[in-house]
PDB file of C-alpha atoms in Angstrom:
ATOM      1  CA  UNK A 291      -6.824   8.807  -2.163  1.00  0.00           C
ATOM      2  CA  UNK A 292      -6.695  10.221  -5.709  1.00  0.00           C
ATOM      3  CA  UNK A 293      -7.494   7.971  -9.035  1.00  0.00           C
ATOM      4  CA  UNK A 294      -4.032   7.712  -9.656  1.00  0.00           C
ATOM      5  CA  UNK A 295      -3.111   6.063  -5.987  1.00  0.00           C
ATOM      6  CA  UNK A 296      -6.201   3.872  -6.948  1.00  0.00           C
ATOM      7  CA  UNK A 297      -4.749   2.769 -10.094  1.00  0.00           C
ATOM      8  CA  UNK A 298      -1.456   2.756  -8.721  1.00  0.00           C
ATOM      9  CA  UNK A 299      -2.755   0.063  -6.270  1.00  0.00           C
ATOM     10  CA  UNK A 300      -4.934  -2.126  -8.408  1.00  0.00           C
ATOM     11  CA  UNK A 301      -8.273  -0.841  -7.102  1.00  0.00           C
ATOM     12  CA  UNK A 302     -11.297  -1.394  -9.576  1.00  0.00           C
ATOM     13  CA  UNK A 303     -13.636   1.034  -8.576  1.00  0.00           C
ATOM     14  CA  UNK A 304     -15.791   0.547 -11.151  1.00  0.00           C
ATOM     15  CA  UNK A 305     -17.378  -3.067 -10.239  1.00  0.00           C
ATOM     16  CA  UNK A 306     -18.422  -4.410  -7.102  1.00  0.00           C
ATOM     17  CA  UNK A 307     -15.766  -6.536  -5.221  1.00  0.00           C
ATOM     18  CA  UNK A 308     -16.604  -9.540  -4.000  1.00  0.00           C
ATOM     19  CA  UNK A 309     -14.088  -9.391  -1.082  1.00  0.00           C
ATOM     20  CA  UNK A 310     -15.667  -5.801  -0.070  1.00  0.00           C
ATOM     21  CA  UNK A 311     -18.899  -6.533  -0.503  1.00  0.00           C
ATOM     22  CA  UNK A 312     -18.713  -9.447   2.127  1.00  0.00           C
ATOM     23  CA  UNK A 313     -16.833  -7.207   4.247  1.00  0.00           C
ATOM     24  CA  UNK A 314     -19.794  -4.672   4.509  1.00  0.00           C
ATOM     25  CA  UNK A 315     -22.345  -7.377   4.382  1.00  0.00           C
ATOM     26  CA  UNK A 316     -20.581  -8.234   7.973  1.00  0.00           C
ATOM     27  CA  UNK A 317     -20.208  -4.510   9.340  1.00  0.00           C
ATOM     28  CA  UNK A 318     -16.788  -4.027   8.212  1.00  0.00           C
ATOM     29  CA  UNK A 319     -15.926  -0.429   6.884  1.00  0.00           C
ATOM     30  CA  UNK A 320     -13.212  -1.814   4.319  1.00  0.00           C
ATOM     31  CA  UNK A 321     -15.612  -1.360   1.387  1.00  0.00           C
ATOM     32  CA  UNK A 322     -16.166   1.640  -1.406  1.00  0.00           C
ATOM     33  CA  UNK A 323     -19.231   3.041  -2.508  1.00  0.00           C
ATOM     34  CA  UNK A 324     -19.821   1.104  -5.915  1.00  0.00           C
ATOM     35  CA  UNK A 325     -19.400  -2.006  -3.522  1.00  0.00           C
ATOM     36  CA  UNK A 326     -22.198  -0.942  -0.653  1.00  0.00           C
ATOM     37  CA  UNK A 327     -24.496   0.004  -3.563  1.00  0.00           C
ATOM     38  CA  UNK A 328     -24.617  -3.188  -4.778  1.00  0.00           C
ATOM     39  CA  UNK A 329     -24.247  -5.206  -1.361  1.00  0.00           C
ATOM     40  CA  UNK A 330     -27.454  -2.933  -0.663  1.00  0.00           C
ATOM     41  CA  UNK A 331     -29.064  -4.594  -3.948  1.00  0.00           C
ATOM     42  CA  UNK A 332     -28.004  -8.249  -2.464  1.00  0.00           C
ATOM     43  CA  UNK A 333     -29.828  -7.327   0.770  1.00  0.00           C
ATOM     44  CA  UNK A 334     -33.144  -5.824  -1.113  1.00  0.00           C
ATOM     45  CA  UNK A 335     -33.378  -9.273  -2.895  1.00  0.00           C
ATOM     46  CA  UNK A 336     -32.037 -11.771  -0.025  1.00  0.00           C
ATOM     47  CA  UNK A 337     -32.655 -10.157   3.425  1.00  0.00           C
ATOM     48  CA  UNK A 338     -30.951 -12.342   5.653  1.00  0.00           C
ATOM     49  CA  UNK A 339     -27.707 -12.113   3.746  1.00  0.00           C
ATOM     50  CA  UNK A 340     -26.197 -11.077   6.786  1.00  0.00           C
ATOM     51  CA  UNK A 341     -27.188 -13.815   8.329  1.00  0.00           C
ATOM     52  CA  UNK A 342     -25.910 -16.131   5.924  1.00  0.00           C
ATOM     53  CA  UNK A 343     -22.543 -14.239   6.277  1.00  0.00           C
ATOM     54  CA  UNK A 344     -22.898 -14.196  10.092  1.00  0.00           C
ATOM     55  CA  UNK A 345     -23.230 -17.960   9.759  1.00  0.00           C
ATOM     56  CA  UNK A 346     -20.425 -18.630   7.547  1.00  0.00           C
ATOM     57  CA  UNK A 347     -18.346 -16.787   9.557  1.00  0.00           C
ATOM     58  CA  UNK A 348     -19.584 -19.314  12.161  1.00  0.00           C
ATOM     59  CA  UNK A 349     -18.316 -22.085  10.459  1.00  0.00           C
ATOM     60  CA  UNK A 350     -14.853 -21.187  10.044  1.00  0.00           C
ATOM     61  CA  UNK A 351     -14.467 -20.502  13.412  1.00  0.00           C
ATOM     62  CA  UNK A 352     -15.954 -23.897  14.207  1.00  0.00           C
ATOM     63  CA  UNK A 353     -13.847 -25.852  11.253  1.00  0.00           C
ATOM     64  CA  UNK A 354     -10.300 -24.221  12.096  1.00  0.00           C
ATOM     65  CA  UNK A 355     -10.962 -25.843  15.930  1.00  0.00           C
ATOM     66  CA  UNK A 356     -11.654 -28.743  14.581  1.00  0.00           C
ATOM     67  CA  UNK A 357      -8.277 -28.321  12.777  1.00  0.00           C
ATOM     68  CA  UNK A 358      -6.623 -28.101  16.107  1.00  0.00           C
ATOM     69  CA  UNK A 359      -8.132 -30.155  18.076  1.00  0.00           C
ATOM     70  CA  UNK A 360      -7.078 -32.189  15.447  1.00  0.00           C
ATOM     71  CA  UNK A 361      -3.285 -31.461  15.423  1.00  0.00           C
ATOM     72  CA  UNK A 362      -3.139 -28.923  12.883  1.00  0.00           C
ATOM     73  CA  UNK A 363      -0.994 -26.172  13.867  1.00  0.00           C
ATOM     74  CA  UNK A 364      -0.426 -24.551  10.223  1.00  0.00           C
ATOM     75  CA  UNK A 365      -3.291 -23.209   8.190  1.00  0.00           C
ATOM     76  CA  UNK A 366      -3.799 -21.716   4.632  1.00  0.00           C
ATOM     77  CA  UNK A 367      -6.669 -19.506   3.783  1.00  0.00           C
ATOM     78  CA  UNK A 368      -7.565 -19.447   0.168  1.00  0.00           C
ATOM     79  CA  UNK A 369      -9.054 -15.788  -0.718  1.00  0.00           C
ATOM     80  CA  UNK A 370      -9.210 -15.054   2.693  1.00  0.00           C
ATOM     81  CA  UNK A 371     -11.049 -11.563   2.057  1.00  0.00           C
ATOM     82  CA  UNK A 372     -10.523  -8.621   4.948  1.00  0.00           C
ATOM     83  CA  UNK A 373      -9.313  -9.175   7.910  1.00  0.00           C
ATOM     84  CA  UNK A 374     -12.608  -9.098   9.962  1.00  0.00           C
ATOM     85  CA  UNK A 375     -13.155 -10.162  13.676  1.00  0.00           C
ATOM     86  CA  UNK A 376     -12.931 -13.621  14.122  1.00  0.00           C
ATOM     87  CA  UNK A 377     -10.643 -14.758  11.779  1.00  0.00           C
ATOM     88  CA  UNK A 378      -8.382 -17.866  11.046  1.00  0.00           C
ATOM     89  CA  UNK A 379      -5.128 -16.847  12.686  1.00  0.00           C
ATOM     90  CA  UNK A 380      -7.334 -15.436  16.222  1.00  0.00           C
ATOM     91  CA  UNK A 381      -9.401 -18.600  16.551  1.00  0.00           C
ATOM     92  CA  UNK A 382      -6.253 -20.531  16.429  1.00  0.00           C
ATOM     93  CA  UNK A 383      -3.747 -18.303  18.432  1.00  0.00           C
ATOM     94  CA  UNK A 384      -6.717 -19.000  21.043  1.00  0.00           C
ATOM     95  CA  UNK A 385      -5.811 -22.426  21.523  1.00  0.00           C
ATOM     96  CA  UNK A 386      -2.504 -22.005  20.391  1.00  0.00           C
ATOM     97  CA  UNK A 387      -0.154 -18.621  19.800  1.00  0.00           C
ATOM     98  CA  UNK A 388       2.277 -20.169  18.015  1.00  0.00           C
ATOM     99  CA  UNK A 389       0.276 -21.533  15.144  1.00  0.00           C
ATOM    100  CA  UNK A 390       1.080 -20.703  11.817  1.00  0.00           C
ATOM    101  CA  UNK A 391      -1.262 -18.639   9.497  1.00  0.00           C
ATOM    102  CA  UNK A 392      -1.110 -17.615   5.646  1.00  0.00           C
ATOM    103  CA  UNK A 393      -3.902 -15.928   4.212  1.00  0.00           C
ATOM    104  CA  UNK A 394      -3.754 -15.768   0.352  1.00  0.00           C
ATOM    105  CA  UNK A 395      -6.020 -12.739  -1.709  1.00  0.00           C
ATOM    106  CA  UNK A 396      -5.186 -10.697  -4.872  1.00  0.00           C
ATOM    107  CA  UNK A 397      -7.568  -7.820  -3.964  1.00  0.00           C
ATOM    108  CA  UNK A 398      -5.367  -5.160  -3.313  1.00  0.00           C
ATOM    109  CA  UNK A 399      -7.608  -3.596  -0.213  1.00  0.00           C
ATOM    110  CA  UNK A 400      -7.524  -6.954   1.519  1.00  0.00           C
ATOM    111  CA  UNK A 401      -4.220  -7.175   1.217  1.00  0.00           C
ATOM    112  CA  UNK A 402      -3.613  -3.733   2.814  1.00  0.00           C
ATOM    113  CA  UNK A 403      -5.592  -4.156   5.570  1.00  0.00           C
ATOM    114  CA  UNK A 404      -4.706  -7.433   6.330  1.00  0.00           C
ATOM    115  CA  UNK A 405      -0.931  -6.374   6.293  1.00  0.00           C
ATOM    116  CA  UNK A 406      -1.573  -3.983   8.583  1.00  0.00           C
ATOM    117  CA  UNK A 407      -3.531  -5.893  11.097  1.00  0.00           C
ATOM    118  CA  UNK A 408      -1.132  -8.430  11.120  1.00  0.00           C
ATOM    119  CA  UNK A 409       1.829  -6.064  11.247  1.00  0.00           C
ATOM    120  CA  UNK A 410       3.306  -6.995  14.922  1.00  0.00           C
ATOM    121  CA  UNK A 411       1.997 -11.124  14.051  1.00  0.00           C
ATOM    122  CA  UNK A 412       5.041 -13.337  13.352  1.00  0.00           C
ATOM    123  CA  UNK A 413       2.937 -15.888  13.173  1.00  0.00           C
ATOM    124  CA  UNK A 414       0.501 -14.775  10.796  1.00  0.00           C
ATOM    125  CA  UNK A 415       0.724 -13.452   7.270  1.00  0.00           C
ATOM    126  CA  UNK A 416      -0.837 -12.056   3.754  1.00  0.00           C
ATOM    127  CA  UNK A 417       0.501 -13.346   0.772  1.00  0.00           C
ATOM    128  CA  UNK A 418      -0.784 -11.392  -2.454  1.00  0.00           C
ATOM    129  CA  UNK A 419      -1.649 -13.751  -4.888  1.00  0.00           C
ATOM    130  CA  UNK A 420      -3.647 -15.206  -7.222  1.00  0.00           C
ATOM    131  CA  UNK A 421      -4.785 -18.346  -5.950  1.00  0.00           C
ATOM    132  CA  UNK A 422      -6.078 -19.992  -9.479  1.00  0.00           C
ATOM    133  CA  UNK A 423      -2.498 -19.911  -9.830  1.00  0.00           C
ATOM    134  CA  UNK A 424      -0.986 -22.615  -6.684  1.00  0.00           C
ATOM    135  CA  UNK A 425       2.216 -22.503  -7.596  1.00  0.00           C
ATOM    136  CA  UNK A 426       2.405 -18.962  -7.391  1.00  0.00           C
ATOM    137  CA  UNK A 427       1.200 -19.325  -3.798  1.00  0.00           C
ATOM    138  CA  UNK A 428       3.277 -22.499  -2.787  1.00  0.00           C
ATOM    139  CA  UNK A 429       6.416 -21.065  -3.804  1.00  0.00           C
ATOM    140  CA  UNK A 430       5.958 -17.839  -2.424  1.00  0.00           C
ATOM    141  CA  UNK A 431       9.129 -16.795  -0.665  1.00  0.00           C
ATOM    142  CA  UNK A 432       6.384 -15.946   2.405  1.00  0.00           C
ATOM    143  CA  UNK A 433       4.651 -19.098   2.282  1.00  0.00           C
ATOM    144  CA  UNK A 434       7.817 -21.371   2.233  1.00  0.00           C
ATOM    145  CA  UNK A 435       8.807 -19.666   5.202  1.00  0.00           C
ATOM    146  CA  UNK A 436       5.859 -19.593   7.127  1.00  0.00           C
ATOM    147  CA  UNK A 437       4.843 -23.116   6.454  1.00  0.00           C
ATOM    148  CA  UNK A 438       5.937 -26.582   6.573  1.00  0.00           C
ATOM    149  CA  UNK A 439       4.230 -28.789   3.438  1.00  0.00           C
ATOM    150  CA  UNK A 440       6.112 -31.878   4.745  1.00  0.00           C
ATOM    151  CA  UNK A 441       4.448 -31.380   8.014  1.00  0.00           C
ATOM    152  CA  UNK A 442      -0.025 -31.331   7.477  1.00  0.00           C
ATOM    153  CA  UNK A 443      -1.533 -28.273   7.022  1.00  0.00           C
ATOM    154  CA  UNK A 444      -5.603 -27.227   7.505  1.00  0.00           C
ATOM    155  CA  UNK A 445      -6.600 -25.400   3.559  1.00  0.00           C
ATOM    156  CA  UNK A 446      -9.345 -23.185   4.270  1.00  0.00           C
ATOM    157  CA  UNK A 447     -11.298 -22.012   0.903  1.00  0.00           C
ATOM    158  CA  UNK A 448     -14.395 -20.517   3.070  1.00  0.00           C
ATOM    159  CA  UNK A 449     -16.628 -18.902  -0.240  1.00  0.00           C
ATOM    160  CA  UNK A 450     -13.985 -19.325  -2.504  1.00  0.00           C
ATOM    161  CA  UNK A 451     -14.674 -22.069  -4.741  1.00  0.00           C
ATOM    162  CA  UNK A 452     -17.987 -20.949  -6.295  1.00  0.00           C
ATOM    163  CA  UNK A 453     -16.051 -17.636  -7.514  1.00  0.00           C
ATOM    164  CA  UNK A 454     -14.328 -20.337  -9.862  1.00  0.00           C
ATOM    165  CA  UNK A 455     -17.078 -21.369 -12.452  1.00  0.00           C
ATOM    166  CA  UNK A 456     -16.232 -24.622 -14.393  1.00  0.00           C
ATOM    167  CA  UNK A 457     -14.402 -23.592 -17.461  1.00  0.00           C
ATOM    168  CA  UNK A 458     -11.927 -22.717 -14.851  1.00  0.00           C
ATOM    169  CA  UNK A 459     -11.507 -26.465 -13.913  1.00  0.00           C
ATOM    170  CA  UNK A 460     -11.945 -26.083 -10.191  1.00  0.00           C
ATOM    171  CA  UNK A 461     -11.291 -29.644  -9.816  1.00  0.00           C
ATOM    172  CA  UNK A 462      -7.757 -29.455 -11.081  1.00  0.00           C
ATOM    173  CA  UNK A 463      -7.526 -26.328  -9.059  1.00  0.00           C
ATOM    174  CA  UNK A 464      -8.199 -28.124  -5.854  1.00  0.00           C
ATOM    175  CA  UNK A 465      -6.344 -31.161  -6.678  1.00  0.00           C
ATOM    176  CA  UNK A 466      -2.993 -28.953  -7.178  1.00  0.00           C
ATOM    177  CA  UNK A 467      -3.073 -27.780  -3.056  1.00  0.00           C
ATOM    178  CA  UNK A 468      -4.072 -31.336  -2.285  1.00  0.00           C
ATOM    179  CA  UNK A 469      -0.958 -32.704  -4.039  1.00  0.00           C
ATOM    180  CA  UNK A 470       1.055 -30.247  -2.144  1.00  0.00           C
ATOM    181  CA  UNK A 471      -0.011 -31.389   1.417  1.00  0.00           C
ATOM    182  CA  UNK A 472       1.299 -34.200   3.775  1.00  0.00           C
ATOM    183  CA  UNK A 473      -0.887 -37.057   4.567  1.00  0.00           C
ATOM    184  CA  UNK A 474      -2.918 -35.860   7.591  1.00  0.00           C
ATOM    185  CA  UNK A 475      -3.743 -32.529   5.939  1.00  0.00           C
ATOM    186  CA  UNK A 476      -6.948 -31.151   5.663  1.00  0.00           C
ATOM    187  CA  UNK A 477      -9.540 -29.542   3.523  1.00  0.00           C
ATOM    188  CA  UNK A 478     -12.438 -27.046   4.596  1.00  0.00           C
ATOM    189  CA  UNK A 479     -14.735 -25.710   2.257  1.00  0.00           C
ATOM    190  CA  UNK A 480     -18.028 -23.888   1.849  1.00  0.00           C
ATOM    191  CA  UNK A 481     -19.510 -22.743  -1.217  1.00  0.00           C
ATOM    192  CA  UNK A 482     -22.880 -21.024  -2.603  1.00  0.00           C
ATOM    193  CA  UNK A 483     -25.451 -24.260  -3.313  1.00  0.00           C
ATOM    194  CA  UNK A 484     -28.442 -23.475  -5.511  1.00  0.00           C
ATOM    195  CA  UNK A 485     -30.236 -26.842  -3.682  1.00  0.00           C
ATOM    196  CA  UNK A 486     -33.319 -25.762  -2.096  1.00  0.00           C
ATOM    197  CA  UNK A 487     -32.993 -21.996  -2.605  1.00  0.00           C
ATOM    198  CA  UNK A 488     -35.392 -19.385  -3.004  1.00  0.00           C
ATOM    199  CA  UNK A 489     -36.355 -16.889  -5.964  1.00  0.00           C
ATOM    200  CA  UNK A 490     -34.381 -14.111  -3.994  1.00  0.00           C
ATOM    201  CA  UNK A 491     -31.547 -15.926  -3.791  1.00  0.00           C
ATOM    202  CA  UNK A 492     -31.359 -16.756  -7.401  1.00  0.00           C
ATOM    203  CA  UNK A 493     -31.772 -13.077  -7.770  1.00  0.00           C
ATOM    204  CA  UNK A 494     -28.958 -12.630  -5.771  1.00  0.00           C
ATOM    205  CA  UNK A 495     -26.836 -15.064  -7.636  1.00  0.00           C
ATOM    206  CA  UNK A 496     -28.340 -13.137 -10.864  1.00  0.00           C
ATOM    207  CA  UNK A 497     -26.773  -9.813  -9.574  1.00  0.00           C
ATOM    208  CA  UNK A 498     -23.372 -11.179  -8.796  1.00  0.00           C
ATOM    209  CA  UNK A 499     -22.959 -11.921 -12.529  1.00  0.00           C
ATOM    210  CA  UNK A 500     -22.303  -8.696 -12.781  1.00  0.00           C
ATOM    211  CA  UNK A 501     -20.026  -8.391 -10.474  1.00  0.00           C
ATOM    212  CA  UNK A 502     -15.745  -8.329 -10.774  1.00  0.00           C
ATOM    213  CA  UNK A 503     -16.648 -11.949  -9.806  1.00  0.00           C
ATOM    214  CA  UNK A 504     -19.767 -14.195 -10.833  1.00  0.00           C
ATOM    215  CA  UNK A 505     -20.922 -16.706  -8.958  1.00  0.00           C
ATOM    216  CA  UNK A 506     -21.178 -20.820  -9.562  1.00  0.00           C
ATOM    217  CA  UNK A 507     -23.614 -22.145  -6.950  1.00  0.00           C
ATOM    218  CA  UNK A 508     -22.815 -25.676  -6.794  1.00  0.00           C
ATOM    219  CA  UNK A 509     -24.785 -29.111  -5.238  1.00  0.00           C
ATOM    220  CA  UNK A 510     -23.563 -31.458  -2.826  1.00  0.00           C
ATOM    221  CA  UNK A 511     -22.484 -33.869  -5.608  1.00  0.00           C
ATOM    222  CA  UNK A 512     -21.065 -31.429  -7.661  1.00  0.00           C
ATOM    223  CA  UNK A 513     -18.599 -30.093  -4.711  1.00  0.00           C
ATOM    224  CA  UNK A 514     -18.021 -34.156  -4.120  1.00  0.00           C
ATOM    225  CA  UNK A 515     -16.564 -34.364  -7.514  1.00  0.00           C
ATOM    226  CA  UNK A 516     -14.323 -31.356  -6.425  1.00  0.00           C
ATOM    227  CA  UNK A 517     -12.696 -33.096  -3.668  1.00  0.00           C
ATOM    228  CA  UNK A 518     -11.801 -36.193  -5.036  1.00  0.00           C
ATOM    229  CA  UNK A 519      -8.972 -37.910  -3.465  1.00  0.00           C
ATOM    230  CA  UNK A 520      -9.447 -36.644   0.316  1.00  0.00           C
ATOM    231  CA  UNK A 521     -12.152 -38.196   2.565  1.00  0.00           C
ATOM    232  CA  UNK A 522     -14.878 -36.345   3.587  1.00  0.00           C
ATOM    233  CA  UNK A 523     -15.462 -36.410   6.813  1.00  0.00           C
ATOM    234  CA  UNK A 524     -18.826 -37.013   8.738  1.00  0.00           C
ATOM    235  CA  UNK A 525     -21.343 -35.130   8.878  1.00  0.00           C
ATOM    236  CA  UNK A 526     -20.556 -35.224   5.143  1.00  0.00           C
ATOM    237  CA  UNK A 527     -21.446 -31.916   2.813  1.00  0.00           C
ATOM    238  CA  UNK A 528     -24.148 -30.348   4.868  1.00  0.00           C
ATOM    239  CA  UNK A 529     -25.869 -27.152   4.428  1.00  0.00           C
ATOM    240  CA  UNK A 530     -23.545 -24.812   7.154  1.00  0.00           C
ATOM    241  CA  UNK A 531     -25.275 -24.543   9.987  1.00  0.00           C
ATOM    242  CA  UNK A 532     -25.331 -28.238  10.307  1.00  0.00           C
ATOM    243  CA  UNK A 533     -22.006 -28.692  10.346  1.00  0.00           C
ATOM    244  CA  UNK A 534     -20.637 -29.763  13.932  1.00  0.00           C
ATOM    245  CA  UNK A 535     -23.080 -27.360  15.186  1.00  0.00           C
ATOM    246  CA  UNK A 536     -21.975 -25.846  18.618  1.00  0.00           C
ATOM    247  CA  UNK A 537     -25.665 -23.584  18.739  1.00  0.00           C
ATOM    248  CA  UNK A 538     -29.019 -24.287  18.075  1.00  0.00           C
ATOM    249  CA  UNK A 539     -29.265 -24.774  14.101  1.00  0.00           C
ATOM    250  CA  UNK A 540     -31.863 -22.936  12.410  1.00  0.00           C
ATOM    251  CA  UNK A 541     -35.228 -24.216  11.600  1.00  0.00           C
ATOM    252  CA  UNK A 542     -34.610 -24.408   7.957  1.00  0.00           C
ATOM    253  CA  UNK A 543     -30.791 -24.714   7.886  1.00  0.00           C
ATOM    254  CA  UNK A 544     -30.963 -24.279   3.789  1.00  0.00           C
ATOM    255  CA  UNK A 545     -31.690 -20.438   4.399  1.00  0.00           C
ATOM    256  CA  UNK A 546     -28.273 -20.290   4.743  1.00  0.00           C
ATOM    257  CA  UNK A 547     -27.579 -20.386   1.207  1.00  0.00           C
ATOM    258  CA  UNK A 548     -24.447 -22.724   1.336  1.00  0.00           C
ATOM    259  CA  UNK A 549     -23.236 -25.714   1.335  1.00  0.00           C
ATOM    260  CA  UNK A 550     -19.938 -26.972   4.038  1.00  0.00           C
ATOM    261  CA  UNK A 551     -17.607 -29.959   4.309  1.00  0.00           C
ATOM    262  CA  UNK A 552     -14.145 -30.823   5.966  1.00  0.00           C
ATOM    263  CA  UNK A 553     -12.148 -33.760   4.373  1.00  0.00           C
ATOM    264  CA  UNK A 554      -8.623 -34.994   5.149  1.00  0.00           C
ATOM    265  CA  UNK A 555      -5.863 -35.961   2.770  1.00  0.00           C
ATOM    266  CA  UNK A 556      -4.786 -39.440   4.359  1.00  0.00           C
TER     267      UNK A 556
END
């Protein structure tokens, strides 16, 4: 692909992406150059950063069952990144095919990708947007016709929120989708936490600041104040490993870097 078609598309080539980094960081191959030099970097200073991924990863696949064993048969992924293994719309086409998927991202290579893996889904779909912006997601032609607000609906935002540091009013952010939903909806979030971390992962945290996208680590009470108005359900904001665990959980569950809940709009 020339410069042009890069341009032409919205690629940044010049800073690391976020998206693609955490794409290579799990194996995927959806990445650029500038993006596996500086996923490299992460790794130097935080070794298991795989892991952590790995783990996430885990905990999506573990929170959108939850979702259905739940009753939730629509679900909106908030910066949903590349369309690796294991995603949203094949955990829950699983249990059941006919559940409803929308996966939200403005990076233009996600959104490619994704589009074409979900090419022959009807019941799964990319919507490119930006999703500071909910109305411009909400009233998507793609979303209104994929999903039912009157009906609940599962919002994932799985390492989305601590892209949004606080000048950007996360709270407000998160209160607009929950004002959208139906009683019985539900949120699931993880997020970087810098609560008993080590010096390589504030190194870590140090690189992404210079990054497309710098990262907000946040605390347990901090991403409390973020969900106000939905209950959070037990186990409460745990580090993610410890959240419904279906496996053994790590020795020290804070190596994972994050912190996860699930609350419910009632």
């Amino acid at each position: 692909m020339s410069e042009d078609e890069y341009a032409r598309r919205g690629i940044d080539l010049d800073k690391p992406n976020p998206a693609r980094v955490y794409d290579y960081i799990l194996g995927g191959r959806l990445n650029y150059a500038v993006d596996r030099m500086f996923a490299d970097q992460v790794l130097a200073a935080q070794p298991n950063a795989r892991e952590r991924a790995q783990l996430n990863r885990q905990w999506l696949r573990r929170a959108i069952r939850f979702g259905m064993d739940n009753g939730i048969r629509q679900f909106l992924d908030i910066g949903s990144g590349m369309p690796t293994v294991g995603h949203v719309h094949e955990v829950a086409h699983a249990i059941d095919p006919t559940a409803r998927v929308v996966y939200v991202d403005n990076e233009p290579v996600a959104v490619a990708h994704s589009e074409i893996v979900l090419e022959d889904n009807e019941n799964a779909v990319m919507v490119h947007a930006d999703a500071e912006f909910p109305d411009d997601v909400l009233e998507h032609e793609t979303t209104e016709m994929m999903l039912d607000l009157d009906q609940p609906v599962m919002v994932v935002m799985a390492l989305f929120v601590h892209f949004i540091p606080d000048e950007r009013d996360p709270a407000r952010l998160i209160a607009a989708y929950r004002d959208a939903l139906a009683p019985g909806s539900y949120l699931a979030m993880s997020s970087a936490t810098p609560e008993q971390q080590s010096d390589g992962t504030a190194r870590a945290v140090a690189m992404y600041q210079k990054s497309a996208n710098p990262v907000t680590p946040r605390t347990a009470d901090e991403l409390r104040a973020l969900v106000d108005g939905f209950e959070i359900l037990d186990p409460g904001i745990v580090f993610i490993p410890e959240w419904r665990p279906e496996e053994a959980v790590p020795a020290n569950p804070a190596e994972c870097g994050g912190l996860a809940l699930v609350a419910r709009k009632n």
